[in-house]
mmCIF file of C-alpha atoms in Angstrom:
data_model
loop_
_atom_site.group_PDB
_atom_site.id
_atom_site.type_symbol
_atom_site.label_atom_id
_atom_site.label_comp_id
_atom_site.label_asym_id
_atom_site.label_seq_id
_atom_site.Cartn_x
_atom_site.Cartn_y
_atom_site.Cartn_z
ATOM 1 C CA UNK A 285 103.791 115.355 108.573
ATOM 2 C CA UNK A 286 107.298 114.040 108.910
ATOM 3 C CA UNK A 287 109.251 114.258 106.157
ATOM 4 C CA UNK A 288 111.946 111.113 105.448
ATOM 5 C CA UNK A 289 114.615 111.657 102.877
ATOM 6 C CA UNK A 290 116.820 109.115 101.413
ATOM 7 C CA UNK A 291 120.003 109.174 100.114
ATOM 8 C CA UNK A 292 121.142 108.323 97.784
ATOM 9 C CA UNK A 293 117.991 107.520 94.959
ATOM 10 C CA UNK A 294 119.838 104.886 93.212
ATOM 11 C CA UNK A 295 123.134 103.465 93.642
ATOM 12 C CA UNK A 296 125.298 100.846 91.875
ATOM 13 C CA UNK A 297 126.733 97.734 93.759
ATOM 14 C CA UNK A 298 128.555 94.450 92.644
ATOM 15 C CA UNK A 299 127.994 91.110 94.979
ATOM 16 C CA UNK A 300 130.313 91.376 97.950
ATOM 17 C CA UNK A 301 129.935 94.923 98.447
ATOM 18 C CA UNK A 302 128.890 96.879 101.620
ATOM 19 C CA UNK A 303 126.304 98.977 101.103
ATOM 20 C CA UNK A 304 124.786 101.767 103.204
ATOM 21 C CA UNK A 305 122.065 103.756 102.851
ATOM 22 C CA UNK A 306 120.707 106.579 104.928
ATOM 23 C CA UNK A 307 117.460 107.865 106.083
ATOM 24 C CA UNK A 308 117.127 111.469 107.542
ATOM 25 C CA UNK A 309 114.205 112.171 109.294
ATOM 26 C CA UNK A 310 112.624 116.201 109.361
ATOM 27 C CA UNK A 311 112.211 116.009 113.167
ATOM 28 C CA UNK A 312 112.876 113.421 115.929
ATOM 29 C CA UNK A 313 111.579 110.681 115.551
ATOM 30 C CA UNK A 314 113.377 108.909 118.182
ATOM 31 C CA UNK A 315 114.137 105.006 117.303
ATOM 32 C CA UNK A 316 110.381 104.734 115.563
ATOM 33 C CA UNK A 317 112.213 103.869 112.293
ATOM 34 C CA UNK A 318 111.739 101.317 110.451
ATOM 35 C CA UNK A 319 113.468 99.368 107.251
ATOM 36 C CA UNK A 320 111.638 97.789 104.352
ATOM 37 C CA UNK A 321 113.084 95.952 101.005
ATOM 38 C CA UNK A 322 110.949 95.763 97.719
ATOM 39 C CA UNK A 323 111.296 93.065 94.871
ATOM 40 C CA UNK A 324 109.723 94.437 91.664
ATOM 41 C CA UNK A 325 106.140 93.263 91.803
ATOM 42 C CA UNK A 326 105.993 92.302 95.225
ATOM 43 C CA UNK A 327 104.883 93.915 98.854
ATOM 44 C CA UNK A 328 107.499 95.482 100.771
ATOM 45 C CA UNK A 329 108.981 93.157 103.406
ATOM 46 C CA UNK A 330 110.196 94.677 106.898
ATOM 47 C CA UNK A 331 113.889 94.191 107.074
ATOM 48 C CA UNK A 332 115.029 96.400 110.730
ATOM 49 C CA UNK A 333 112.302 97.916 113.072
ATOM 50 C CA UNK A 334 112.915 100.135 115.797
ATOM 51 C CA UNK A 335 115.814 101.238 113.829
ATOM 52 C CA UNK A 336 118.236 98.236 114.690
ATOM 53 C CA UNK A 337 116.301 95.470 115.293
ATOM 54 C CA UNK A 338 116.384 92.853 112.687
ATOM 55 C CA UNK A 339 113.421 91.237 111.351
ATOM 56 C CA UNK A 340 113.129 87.371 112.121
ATOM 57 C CA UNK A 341 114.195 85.550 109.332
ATOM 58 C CA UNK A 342 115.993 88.511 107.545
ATOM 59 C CA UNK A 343 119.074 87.830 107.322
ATOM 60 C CA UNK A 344 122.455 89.501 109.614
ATOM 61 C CA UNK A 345 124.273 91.085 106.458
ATOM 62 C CA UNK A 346 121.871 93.433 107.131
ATOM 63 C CA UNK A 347 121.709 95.846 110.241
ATOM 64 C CA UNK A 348 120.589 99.457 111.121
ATOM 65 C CA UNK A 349 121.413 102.350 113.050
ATOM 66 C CA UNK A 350 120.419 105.986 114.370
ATOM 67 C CA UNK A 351 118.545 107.598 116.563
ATOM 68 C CA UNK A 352 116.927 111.055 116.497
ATOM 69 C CA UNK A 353 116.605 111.983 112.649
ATOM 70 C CA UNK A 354 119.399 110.295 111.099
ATOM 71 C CA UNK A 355 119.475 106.536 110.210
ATOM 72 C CA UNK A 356 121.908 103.727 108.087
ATOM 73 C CA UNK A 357 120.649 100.878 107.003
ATOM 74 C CA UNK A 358 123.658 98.848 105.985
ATOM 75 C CA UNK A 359 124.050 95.729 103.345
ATOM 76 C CA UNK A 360 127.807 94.091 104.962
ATOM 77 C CA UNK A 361 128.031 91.721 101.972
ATOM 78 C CA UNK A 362 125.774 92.136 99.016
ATOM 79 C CA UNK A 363 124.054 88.964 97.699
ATOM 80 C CA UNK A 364 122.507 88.709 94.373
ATOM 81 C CA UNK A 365 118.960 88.829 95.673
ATOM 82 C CA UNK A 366 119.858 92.081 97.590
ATOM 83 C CA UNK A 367 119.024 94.141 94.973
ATOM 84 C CA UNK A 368 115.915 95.695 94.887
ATOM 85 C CA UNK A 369 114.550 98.958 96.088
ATOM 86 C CA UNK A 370 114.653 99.885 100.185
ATOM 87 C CA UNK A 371 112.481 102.264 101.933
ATOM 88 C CA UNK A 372 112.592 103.790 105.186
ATOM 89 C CA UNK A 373 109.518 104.521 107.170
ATOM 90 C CA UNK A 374 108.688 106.271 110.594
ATOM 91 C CA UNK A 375 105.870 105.839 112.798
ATOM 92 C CA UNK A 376 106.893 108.182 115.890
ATOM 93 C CA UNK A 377 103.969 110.820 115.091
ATOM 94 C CA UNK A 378 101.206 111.723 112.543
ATOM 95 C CA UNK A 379 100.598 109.700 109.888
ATOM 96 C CA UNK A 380 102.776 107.190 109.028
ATOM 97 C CA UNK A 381 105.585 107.775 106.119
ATOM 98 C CA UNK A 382 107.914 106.591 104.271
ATOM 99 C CA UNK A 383 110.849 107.604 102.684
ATOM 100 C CA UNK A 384 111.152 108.080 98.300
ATOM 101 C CA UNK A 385 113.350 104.832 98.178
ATOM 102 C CA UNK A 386 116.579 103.744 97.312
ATOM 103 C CA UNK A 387 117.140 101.502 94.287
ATOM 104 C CA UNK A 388 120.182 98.975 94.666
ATOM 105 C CA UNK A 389 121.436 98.345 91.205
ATOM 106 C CA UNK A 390 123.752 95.774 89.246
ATOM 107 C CA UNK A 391 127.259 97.499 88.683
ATOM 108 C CA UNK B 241 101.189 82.104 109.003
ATOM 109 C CA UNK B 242 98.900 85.188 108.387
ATOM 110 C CA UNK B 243 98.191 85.815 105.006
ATOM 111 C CA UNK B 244 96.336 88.912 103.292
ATOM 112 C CA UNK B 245 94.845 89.248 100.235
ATOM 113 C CA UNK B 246 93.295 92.597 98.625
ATOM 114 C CA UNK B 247 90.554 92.243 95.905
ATOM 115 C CA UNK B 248 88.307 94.411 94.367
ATOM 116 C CA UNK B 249 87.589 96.174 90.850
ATOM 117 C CA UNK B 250 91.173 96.916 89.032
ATOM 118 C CA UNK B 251 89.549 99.994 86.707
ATOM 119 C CA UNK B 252 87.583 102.730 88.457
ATOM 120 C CA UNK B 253 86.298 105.955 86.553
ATOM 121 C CA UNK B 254 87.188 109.337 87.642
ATOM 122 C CA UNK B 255 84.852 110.726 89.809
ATOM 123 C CA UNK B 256 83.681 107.603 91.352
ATOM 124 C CA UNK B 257 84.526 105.634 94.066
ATOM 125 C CA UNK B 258 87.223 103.027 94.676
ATOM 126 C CA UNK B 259 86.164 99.536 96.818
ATOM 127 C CA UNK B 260 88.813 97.096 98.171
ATOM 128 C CA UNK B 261 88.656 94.394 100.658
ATOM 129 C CA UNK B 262 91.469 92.746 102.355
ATOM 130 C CA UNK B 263 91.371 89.315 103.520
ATOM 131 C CA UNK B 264 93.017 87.831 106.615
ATOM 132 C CA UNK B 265 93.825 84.161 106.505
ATOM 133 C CA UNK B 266 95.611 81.775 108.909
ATOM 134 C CA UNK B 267 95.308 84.125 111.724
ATOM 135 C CA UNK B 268 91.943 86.226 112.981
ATOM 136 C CA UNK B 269 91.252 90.161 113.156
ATOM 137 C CA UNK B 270 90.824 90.486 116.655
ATOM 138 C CA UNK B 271 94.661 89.195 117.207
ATOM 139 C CA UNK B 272 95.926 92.228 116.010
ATOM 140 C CA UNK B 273 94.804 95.895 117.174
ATOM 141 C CA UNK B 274 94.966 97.690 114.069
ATOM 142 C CA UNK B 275 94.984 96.768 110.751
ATOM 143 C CA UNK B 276 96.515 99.897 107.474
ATOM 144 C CA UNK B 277 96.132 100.432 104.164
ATOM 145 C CA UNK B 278 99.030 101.717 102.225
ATOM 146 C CA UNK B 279 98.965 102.421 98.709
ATOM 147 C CA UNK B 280 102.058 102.917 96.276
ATOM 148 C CA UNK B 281 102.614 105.088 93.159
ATOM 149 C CA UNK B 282 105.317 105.718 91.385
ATOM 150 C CA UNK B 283 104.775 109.495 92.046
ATOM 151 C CA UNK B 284 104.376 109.893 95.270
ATOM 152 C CA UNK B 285 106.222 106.226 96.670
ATOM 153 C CA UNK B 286 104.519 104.445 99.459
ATOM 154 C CA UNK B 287 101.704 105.944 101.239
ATOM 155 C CA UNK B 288 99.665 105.298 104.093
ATOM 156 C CA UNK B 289 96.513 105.587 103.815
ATOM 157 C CA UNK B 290 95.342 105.158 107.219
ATOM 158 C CA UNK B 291 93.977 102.318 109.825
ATOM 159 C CA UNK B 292 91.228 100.540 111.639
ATOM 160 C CA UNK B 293 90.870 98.274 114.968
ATOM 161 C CA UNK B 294 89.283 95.232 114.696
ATOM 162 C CA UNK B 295 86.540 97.561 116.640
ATOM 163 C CA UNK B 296 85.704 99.774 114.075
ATOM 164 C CA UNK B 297 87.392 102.729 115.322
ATOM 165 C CA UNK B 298 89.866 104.619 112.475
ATOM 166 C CA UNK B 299 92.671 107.130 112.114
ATOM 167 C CA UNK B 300 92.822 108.230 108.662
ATOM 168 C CA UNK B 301 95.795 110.180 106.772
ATOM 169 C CA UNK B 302 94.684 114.037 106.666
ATOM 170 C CA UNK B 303 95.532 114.058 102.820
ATOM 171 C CA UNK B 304 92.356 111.532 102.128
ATOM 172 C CA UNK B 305 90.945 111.825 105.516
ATOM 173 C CA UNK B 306 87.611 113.637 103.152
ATOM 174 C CA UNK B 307 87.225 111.151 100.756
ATOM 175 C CA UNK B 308 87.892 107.626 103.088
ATOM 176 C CA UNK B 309 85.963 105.335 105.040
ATOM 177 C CA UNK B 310 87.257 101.603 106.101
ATOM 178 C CA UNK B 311 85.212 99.156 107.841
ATOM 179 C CA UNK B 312 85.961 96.015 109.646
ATOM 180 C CA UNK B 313 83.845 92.531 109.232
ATOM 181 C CA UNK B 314 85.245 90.282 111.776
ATOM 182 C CA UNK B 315 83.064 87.582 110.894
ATOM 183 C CA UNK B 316 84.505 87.050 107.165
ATOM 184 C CA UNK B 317 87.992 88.236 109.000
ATOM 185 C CA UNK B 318 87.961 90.879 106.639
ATOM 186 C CA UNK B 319 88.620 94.923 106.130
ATOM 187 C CA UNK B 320 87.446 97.165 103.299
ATOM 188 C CA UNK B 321 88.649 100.670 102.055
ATOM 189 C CA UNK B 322 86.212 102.876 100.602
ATOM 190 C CA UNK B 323 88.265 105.714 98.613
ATOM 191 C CA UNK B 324 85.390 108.788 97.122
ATOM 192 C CA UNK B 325 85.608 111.278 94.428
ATOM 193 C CA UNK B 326 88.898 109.291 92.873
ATOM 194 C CA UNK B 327 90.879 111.152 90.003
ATOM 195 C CA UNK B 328 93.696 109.825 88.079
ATOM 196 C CA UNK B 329 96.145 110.321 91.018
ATOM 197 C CA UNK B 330 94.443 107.755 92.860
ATOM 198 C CA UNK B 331 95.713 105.109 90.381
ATOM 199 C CA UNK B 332 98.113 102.542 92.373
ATOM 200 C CA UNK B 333 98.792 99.544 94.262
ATOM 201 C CA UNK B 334 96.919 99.368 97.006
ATOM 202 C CA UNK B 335 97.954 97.092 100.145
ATOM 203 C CA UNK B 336 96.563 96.228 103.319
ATOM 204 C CA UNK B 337 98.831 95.513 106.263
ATOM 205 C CA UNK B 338 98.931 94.473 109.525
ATOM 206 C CA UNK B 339 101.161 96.730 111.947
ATOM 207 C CA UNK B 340 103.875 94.471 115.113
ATOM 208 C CA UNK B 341 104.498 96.132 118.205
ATOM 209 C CA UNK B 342 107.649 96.023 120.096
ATOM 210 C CA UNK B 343 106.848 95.333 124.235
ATOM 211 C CA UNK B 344 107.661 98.652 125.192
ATOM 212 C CA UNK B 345 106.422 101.237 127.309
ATOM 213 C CA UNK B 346 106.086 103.734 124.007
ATOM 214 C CA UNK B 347 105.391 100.536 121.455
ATOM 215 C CA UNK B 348 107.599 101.229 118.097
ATOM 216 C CA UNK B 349 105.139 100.110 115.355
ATOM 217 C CA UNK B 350 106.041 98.564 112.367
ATOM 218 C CA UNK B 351 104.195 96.594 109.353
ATOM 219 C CA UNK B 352 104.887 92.873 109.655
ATOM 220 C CA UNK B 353 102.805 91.166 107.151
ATOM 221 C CA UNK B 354 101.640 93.031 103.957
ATOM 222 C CA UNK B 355 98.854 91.692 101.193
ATOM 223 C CA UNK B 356 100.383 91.178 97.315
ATOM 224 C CA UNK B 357 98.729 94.589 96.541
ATOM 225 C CA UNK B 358 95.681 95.032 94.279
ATOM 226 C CA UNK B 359 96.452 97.420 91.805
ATOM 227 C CA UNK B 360 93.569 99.890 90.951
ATOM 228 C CA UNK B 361 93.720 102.282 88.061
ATOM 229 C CA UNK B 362 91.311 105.155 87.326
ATOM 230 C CA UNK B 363 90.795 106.051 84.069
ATOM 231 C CA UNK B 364 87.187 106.500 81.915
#
């Protein structure tokens, strides 16, 4: 299986911030990569596919880039409803996964 | 808009076997190739569990590709995950999904609509 690690686990933000957060991949997994945000209690909800494509309806403070095995997902302005957890995910090859999760936190 | 909802028993005893069906609203199985089922812990994150075509045929995740069997019922627009032989590690929020498709040669997939989850716990 491919293995995605994120980086950091947890990080602390204030509103207005830029955020970024990456996503390495353990082999190539080309521009298969996809970006999902989680609200406590709630599904995740796809943010970026195909590593920079946004999401209709999502909106453009967020953006993503990479290729190959390493990927940003990137927060330009943080809003108060920004914060929640985000996951990374590939589906190049094998069975789909996704990676531990990065938790967005109040400052 | 689609909508999908999982339901199903919430406490299942080790040993047995978990039963979950998702529901598709406002859109029909057959207008999407493949429908997943992911499932969440806080252990082991989000995992998926594997898929089915509004066909019948699957592709399962080798690390419960023993123990799981989906089905699809296109005439209640529904899909169902059958998970054997559950132990406490099995606890966790189980979603179904439905996967997008970018028009490409090599199609980057991605999951576009998700269920609320159903979370089942196994315990005696």
């Amino acid at each position: 299986d491919i293995q995605m690690t994120q980086s950091p686990s947890s990080l602390s933000a204030s509103v207005g911030d830029r955020v970024t957060i990456t996503c390495r991949a353990s082999q190539n997994v080309r521009n298969y990569l996809n970006w999902y945000q989680q609200r406590p209690g709630k599904a995740p909800k796809v943010l970026i596919y195909a590593a920079s494509s946004l999401q209709s309806g999502v909106p453009s403070r967020f953006s993503g880039r990479g290729s190959g095995t390493e990927f940003t997902l990137t927060i330009t302005s943080l809003q108060p409803e920004d914060f929640a957890t985000y996951y990374c995910q590939q589906s190049y090859n094998g069975p789909r996964t996704f990676g531990q999760g990065t938790k967005v936190e109040t400052k | 808009q689609v909508r999908l909802q999982e339901s199903g028993p919430g406490l299942v005893k080790p040993s047995g076997t978990l039963s979950l069906i998702c529901t598709v609203s406002g859109d029909s199985i057959i207008n999407s190739d493949w429908w997943s089922w992911v499932r969440q812990t806080p252990g082991k994150g989000l995992e998926w569990i594997g898929e089915i075509s509004h066909s019948g045929s699957t592709s399962y995740n080798p690390s419960v590709k023993s123990r799981v069997s989906m089905s699809v019922d296109t005439s209640k627009n529904q899909i169902s995950l059958k998970l054997s032989s559950v132990t406490a590690a099995d606890t966790a929020t189980y979603y179904c999904a439905r996967p997008q498709y970018t028009n490409a040669w090599t199609p980057v997939e991605w999951f576009d609509a998700w269920g609320q989850g159903a979370l089942v716990t196994v315990s005696a």
